[in-house]
Short mmCIF file of N, CA and C in Angstrom, two decimals:
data_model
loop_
_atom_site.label_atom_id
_atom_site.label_comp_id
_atom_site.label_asym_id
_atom_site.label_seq_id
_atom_site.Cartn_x
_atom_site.Cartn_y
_atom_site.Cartn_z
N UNK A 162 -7.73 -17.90 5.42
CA UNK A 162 -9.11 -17.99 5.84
C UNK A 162 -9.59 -19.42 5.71
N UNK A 163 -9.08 -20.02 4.48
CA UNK A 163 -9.71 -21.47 4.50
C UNK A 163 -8.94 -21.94 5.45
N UNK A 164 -7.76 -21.82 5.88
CA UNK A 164 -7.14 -22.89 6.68
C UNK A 164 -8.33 -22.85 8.07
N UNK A 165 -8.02 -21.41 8.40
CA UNK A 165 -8.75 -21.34 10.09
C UNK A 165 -10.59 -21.16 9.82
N UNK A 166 -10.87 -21.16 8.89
CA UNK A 166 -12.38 -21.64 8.75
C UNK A 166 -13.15 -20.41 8.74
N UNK A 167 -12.91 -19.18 8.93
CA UNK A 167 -13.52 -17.83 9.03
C UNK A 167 -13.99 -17.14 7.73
N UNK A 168 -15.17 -16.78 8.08
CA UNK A 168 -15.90 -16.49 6.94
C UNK A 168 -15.40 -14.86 6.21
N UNK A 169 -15.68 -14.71 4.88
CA UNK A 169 -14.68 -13.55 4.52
C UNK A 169 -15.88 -12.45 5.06
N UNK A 170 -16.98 -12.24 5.48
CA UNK A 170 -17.27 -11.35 6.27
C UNK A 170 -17.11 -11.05 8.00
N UNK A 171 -17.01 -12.04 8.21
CA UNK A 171 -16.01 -11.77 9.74
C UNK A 171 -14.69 -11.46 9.35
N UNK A 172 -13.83 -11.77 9.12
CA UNK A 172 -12.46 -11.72 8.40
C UNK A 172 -12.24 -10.15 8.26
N UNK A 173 -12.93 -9.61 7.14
CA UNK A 173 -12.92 -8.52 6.60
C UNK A 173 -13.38 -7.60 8.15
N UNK A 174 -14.28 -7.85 8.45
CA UNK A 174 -14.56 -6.91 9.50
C UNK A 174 -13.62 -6.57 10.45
N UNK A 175 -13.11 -8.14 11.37
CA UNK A 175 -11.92 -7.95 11.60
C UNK A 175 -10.73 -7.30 11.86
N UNK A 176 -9.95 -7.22 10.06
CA UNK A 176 -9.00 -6.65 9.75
C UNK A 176 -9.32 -4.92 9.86
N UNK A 177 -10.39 -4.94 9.63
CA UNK A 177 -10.73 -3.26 9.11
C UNK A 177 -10.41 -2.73 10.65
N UNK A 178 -11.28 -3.09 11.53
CA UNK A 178 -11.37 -3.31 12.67
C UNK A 178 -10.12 -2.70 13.41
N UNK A 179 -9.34 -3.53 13.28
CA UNK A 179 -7.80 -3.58 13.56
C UNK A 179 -7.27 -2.29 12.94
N UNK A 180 -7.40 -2.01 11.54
CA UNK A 180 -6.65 -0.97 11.02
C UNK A 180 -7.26 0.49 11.47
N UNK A 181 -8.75 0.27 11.88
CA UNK A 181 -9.36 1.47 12.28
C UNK A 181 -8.81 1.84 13.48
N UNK A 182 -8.53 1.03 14.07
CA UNK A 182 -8.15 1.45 15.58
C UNK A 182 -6.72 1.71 15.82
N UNK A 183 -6.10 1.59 14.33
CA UNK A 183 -4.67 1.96 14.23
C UNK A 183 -4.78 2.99 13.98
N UNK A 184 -5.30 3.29 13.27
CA UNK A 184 -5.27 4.83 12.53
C UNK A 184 -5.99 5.74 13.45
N UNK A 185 -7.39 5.88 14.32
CA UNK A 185 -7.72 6.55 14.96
C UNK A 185 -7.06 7.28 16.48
N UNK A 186 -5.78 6.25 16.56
CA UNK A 186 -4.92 6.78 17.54
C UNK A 186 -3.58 7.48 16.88
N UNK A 187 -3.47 7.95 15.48
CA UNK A 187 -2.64 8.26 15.11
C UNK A 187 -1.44 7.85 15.29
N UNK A 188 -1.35 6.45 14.98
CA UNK A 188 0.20 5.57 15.09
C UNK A 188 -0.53 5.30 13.59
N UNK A 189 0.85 5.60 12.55
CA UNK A 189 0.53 5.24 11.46
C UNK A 189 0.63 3.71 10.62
N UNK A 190 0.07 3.60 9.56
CA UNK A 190 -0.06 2.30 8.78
C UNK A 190 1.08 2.16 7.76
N UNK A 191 2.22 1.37 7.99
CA UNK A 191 3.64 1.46 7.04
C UNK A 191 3.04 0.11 6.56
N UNK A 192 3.79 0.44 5.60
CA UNK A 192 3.65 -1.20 4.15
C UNK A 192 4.44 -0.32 3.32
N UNK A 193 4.21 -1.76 2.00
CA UNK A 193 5.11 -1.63 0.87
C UNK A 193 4.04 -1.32 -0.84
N UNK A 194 3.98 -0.41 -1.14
CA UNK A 194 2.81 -0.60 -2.10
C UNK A 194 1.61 -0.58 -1.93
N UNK A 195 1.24 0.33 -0.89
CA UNK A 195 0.11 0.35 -0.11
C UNK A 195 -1.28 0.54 -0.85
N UNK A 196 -1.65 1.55 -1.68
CA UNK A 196 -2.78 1.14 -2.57
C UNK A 196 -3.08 -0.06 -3.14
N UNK A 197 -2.20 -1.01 -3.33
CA UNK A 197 -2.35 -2.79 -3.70
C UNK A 197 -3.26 -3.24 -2.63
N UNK A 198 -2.55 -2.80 -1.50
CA UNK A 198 -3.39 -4.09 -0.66
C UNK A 198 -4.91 -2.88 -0.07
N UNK A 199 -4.55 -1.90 0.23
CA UNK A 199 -6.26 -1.43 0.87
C UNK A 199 -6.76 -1.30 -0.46
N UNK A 200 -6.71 -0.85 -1.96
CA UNK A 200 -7.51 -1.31 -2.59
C UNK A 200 -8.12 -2.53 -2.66
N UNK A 201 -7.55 -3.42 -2.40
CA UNK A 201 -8.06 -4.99 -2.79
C UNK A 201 -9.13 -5.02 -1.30
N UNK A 202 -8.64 -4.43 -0.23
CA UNK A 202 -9.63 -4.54 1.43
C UNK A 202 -10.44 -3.94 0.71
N UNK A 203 -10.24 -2.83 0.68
CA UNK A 203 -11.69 -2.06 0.41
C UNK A 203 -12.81 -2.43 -0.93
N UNK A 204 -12.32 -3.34 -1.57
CA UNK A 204 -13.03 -3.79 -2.74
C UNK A 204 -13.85 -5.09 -2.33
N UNK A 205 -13.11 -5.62 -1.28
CA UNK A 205 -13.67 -7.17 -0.92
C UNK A 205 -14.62 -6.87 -0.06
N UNK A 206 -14.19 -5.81 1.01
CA UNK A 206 -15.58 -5.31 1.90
C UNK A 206 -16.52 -4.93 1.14
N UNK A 207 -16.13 -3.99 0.32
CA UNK A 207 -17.83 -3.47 -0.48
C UNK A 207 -18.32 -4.81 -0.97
N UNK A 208 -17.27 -5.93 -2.04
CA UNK A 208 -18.10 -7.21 -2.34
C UNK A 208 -18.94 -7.71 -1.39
N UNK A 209 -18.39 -8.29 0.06
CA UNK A 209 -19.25 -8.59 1.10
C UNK A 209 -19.95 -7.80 2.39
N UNK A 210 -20.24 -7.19 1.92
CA UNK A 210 -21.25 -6.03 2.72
C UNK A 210 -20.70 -5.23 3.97
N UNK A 211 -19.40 -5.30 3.77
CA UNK A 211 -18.72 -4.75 4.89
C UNK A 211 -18.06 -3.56 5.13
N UNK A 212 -18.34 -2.38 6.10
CA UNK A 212 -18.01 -1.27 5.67
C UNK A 212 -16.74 -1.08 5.96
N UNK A 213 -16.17 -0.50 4.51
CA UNK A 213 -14.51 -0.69 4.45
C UNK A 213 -14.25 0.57 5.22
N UNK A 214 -12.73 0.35 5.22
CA UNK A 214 -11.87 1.53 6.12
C UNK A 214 -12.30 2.95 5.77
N UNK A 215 -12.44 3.24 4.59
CA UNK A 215 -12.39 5.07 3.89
C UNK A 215 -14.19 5.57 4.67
N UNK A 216 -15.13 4.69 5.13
CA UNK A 216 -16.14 4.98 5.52
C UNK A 216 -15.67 4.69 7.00
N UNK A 217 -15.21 4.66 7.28
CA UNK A 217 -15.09 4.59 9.22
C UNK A 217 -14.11 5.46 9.47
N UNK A 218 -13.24 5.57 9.14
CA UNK A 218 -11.99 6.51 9.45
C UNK A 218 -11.32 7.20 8.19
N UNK A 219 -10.31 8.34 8.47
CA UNK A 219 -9.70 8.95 7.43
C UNK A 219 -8.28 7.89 7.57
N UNK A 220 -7.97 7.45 6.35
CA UNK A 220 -6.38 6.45 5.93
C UNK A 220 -5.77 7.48 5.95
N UNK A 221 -5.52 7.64 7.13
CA UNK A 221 -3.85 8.38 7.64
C UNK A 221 -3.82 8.41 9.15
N UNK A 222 -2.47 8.56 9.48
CA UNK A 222 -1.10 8.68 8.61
C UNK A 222 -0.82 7.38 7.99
N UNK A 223 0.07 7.35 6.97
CA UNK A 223 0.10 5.82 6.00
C UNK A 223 1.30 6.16 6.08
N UNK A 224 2.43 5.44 5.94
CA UNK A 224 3.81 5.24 5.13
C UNK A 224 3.94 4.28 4.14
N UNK A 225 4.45 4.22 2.85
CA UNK A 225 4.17 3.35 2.17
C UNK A 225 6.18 3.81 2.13
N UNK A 226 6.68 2.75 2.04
CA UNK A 226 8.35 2.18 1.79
C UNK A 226 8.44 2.50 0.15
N UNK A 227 7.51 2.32 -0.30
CA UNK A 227 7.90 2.38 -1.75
C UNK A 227 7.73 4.20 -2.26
N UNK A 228 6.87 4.55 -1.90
CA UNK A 228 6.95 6.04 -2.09
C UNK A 228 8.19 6.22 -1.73
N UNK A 229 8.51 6.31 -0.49
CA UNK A 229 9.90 6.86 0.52
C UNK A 229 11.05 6.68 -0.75
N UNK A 230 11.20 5.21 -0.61
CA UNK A 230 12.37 4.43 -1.37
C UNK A 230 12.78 5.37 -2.86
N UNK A 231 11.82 5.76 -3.54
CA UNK A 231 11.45 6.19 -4.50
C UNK A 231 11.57 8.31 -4.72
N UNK A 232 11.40 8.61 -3.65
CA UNK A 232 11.48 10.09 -3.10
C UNK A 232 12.78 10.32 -2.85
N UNK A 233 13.60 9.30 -2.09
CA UNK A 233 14.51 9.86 -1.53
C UNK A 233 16.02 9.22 -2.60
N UNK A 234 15.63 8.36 -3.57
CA UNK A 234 16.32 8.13 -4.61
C UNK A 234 15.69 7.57 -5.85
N UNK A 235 15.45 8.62 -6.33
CA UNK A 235 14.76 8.60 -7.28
C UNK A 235 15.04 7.88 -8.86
N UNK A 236 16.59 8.29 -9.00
CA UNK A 236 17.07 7.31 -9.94
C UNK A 236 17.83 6.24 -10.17
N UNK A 237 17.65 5.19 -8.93
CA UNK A 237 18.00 3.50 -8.73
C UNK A 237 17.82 3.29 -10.50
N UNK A 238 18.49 2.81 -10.88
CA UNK A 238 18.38 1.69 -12.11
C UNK A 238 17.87 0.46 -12.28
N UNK A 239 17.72 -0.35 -12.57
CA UNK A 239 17.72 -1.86 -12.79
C UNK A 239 16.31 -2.11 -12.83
N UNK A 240 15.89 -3.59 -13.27
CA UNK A 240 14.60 -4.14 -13.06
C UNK A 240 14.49 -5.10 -11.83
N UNK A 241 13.38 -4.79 -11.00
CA UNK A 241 13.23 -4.89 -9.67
C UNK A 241 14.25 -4.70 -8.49
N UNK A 242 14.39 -3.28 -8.76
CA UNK A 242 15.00 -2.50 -7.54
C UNK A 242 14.31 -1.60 -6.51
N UNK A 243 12.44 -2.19 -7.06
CA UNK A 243 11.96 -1.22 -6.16
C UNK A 243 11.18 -2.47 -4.86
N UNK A 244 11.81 -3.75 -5.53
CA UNK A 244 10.99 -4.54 -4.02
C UNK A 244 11.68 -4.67 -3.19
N UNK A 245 11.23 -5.22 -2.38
CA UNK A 245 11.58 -5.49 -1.01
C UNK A 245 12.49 -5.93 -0.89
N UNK A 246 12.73 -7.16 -1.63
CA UNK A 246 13.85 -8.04 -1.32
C UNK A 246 15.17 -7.33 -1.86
N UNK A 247 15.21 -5.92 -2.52
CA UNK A 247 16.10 -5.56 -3.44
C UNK A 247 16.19 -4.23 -2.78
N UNK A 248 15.73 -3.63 -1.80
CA UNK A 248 15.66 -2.47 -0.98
C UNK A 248 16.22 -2.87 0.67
N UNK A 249 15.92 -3.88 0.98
CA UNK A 249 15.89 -4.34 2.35
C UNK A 249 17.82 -4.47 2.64
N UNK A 250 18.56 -4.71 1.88
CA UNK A 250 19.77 -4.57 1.83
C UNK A 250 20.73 -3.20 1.85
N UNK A 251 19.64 -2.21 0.99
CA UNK A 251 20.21 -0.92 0.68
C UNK A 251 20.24 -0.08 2.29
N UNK A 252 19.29 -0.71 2.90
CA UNK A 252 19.02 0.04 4.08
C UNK A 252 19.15 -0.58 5.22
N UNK A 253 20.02 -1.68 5.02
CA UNK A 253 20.59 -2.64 6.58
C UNK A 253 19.47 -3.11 6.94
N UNK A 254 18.51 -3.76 6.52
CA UNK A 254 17.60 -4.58 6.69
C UNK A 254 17.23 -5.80 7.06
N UNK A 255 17.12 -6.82 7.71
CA UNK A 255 17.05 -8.49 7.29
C UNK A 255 15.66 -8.63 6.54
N UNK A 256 15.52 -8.77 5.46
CA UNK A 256 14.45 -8.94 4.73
C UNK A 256 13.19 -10.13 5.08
N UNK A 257 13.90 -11.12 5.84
CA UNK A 257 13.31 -12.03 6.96
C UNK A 257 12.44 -13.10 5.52
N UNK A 258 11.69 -13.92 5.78
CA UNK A 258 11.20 -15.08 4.78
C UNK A 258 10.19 -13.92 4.01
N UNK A 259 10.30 -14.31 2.30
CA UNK A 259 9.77 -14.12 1.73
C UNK A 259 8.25 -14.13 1.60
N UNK A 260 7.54 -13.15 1.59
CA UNK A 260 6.11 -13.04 1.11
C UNK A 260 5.64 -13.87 2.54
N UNK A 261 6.04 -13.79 3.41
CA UNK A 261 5.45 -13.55 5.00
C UNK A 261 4.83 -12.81 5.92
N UNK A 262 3.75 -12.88 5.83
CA UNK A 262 3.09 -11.16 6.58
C UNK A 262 3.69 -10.99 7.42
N UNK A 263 4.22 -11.53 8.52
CA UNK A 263 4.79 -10.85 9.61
C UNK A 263 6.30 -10.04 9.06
N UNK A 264 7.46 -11.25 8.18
CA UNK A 264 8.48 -10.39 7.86
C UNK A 264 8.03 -9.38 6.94
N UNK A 265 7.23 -9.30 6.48
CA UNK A 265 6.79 -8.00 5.43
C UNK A 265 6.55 -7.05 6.17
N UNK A 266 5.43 -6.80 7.43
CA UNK A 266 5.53 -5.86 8.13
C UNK A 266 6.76 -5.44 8.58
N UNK A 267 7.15 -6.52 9.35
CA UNK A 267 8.46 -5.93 10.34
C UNK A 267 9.88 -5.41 8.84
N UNK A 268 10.01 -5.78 7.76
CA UNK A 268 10.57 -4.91 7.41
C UNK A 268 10.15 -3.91 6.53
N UNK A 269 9.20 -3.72 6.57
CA UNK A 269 8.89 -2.31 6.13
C UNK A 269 8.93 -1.26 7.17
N UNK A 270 8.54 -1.52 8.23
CA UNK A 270 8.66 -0.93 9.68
C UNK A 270 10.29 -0.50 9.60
N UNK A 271 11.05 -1.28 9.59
CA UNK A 271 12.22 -1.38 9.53
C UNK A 271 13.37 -0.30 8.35
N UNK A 272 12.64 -0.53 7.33
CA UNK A 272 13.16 -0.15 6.15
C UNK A 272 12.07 1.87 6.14
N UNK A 273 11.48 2.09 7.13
CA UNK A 273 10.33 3.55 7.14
C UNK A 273 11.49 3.95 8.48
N UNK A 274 12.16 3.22 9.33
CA UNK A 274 12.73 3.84 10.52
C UNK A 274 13.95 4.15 9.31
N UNK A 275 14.44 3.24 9.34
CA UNK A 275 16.30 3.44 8.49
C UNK A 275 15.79 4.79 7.87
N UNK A 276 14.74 4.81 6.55
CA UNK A 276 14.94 5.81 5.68
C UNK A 276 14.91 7.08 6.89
N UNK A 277 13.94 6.94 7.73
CA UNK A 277 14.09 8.43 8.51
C UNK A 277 15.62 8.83 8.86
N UNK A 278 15.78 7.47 9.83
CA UNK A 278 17.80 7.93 10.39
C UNK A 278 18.64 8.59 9.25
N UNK A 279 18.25 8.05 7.88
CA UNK A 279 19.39 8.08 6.70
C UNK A 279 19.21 9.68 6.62
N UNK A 280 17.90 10.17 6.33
CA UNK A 280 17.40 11.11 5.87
C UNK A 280 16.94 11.97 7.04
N UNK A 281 17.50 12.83 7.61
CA UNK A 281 17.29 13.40 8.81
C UNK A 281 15.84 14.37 8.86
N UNK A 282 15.76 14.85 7.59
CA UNK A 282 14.56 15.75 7.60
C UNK A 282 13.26 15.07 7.36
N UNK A 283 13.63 13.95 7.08
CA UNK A 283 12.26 13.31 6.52
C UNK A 283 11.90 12.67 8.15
N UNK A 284 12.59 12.05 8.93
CA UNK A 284 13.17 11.67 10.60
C UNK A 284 12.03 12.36 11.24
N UNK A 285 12.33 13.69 11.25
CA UNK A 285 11.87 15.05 12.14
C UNK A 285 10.58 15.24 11.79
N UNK A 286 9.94 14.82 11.06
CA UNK A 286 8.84 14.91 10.37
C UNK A 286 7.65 13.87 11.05
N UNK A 287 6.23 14.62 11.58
CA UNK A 287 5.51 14.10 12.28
C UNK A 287 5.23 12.71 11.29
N UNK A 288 4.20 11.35 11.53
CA UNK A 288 3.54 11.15 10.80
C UNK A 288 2.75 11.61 9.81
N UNK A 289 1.65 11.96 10.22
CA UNK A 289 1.28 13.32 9.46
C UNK A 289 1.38 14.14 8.17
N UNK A 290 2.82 14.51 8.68
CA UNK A 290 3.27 15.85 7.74
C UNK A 290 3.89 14.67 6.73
N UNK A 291 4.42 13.41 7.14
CA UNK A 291 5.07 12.64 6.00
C UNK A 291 3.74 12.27 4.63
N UNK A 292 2.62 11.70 5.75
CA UNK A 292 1.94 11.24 4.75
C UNK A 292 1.39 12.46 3.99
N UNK A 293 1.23 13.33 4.01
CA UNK A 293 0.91 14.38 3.12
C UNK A 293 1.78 14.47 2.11
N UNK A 294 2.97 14.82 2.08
CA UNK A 294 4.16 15.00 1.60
C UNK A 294 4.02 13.77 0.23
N UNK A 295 4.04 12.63 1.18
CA UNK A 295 3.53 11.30 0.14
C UNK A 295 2.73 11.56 -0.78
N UNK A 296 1.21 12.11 -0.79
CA UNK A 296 0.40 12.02 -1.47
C UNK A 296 1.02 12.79 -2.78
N UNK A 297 1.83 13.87 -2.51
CA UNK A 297 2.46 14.71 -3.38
C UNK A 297 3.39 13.83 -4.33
N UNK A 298 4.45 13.35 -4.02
CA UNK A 298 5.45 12.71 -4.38
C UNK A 298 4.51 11.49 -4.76
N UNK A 299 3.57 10.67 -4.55
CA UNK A 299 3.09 9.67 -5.53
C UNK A 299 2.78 10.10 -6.78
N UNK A 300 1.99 11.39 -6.75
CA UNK A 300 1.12 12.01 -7.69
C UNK A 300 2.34 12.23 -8.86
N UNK A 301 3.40 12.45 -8.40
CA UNK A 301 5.04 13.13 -8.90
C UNK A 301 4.86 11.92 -9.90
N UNK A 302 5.34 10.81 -9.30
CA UNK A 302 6.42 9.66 -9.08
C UNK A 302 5.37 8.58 -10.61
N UNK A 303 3.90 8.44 -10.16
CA UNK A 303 3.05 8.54 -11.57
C UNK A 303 3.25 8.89 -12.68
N UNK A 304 3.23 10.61 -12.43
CA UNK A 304 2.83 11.24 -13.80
C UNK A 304 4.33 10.78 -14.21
N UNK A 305 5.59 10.83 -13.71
CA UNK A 305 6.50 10.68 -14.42
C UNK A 305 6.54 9.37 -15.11
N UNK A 306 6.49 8.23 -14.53
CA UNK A 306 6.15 6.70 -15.04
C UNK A 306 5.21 6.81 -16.57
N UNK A 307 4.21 6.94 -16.22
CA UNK A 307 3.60 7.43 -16.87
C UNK A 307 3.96 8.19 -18.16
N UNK A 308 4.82 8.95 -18.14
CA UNK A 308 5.15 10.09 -19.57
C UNK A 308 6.36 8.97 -19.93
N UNK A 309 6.87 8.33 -18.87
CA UNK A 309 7.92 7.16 -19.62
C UNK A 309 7.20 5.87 -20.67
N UNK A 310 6.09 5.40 -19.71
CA UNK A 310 5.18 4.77 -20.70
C UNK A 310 5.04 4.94 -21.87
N UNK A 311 5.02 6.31 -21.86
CA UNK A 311 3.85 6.76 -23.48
C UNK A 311 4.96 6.51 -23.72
N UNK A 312 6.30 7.42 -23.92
CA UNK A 312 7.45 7.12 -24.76
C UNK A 312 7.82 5.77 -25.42
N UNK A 313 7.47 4.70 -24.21
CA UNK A 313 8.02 3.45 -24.99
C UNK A 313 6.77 3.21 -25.31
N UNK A 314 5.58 3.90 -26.44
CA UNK A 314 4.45 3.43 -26.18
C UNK A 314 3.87 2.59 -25.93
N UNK A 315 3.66 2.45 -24.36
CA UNK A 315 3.09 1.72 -23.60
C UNK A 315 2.04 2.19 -22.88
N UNK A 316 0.81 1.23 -22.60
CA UNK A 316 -0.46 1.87 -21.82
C UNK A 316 0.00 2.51 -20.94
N UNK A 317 -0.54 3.83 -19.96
CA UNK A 317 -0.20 4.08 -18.91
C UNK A 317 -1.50 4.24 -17.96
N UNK A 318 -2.47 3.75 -18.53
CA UNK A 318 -3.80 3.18 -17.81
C UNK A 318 -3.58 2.54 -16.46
N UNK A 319 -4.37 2.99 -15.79
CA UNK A 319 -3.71 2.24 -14.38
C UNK A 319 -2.73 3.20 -13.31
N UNK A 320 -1.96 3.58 -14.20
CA UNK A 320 -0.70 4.52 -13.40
C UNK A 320 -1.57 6.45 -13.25
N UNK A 321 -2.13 6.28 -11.44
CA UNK A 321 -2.84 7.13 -11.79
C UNK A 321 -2.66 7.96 -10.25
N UNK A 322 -1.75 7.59 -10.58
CA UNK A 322 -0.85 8.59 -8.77
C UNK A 322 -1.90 8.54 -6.99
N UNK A 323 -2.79 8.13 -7.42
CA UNK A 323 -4.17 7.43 -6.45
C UNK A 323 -3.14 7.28 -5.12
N UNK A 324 -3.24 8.04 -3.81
CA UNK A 324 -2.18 7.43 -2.55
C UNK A 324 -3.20 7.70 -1.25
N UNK A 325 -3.53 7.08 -0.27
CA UNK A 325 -2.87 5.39 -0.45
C UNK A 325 -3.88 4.54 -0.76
N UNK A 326 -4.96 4.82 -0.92
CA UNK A 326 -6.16 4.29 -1.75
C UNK A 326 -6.44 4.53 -3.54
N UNK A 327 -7.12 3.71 -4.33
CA UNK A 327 -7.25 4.03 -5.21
C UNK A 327 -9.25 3.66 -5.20
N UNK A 328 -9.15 5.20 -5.85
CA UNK A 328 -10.46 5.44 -6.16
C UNK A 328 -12.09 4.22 -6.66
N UNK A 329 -13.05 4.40 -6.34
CA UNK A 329 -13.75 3.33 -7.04
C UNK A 329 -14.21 4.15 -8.62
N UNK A 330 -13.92 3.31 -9.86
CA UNK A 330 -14.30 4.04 -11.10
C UNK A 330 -15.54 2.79 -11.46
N UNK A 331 -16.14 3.46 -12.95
CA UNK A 331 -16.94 2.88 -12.99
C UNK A 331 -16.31 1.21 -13.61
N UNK A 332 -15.23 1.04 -14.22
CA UNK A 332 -14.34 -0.50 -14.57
C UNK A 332 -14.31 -0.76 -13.38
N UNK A 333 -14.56 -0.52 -12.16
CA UNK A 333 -14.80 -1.53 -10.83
C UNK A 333 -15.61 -2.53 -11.17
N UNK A 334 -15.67 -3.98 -10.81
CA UNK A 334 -16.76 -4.81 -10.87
C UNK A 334 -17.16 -5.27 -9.36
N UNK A 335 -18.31 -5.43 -9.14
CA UNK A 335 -19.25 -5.74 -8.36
C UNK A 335 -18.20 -5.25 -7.19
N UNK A 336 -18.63 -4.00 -7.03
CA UNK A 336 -18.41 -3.31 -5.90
C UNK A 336 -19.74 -3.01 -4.95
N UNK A 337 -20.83 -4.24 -5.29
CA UNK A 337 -22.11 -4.03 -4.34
C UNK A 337 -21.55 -5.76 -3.53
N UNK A 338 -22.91 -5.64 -2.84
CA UNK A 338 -22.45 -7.08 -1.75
C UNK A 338 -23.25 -8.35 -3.30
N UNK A 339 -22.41 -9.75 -2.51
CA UNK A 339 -22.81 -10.65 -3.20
C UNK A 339 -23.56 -11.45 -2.47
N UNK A 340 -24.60 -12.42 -3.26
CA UNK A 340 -24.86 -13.63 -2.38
C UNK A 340 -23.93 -14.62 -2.03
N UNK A 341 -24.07 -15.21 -1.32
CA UNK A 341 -23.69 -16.26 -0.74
C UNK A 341 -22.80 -17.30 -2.07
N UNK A 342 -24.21 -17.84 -2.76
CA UNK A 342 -24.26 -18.44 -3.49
C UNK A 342 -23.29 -17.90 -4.61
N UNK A 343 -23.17 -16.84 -4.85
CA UNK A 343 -22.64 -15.82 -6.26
C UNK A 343 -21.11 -16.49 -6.22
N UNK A 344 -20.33 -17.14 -5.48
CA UNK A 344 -18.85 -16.84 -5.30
C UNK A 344 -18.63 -19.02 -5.73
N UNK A 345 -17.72 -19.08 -6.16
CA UNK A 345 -16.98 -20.06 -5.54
C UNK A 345 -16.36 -20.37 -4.47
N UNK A 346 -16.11 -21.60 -3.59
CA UNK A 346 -15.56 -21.78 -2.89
C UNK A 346 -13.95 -21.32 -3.09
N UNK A 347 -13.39 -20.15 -2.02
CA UNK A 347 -12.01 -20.11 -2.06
C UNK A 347 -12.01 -18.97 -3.50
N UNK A 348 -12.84 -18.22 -3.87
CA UNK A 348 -12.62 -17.42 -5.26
C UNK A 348 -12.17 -16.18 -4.93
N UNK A 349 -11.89 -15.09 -3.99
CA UNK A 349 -11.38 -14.32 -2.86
C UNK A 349 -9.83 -14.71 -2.16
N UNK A 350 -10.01 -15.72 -1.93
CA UNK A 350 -9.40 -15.99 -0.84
C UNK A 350 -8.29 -17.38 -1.14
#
């Protein structure tokens, strides 16, 4: 945004914009970790007065790669075997430049087709019926993390199966609009 000069309320509108009109034709929204990033949209719109996605349209169908990845092999080992760069191989991928929006889309796109081919029933399966299925298997995929947490007692605050949005609670901060003035230059963005 600073490079091309656009203000984070055009910006935001924008993007929403774009995703609304994805979703209202039922071609679904694939990513990697998908409550990360529309939480953070939908938090920055409410900051700047902009009405986020969950008030214009219903978020679906979604694919999130990491649910899938996670559903359909559930007990991968190691530490960071659930990113991208460490999945994109498992599934004949080119993982393409790192932390690149475009290669991030195109292989998650990439890495949501493979898992279908690999997995024939999951394949056959409308959009739709997947993202439902998802909401289930996040809720799963949580509580289990979660009961691993406590064991190594560790917080499990946070880990709260939320798909593909996460809820506004009251530890939200300034989820109303700001002034102008309220922000630093570049403090968003």
């Amino acid at each position: 945004i600073r490079l091309n000069g656009g203000k984070p309320t055009e910006v935001l509108d924008a993007i929403v914009s774009v995703l609304e009109m994805v979703l209202v034709t039922g071609t679904p929204l694939v990513g990697m970790n998908v409550p990360y990033d529309l939480t953070i949209l939908d938090r920055n719109c409410r900051r700047h007065g902009v009405i986020p996605l969950s008030a214009r349209c219903e978020i679906a169908p979604v694919i999130d790669i990491m649910v899938l990845d996670k559903a359909v092999d559930p007990y991968r080992k190691g530490a960071g075997m659930r990113k991208r760069g460490a999945i994109c191989p498992l599934y004949r991928v080119d993982p393409g430049t790192a932390h690149d929006s475009e290669s991030d889309a195109l292989a998650a796109c990439r890495i949501a087709y493979r898992i279908g081919r690999m997995y024939r029933k999951l394949g056959a399966l409308t959009a739709l019926q997947l993202h439902e299925l998802q909401v289930g298997w996040k809720l799963d995929q949580d509580t289990s993390f979660a009961a691993y947490l406590v064991r190594q007692n560790k917080d499990p605050s946070g880990v709260d199966g939320q798909w593909p949005i996460r809820a506004i609670t009251r530890t939200d901060s300034r989820t109303t609009p700001v002034a102008a003035g309220d922000l630093e230059e570049g403090a968003l963005w």
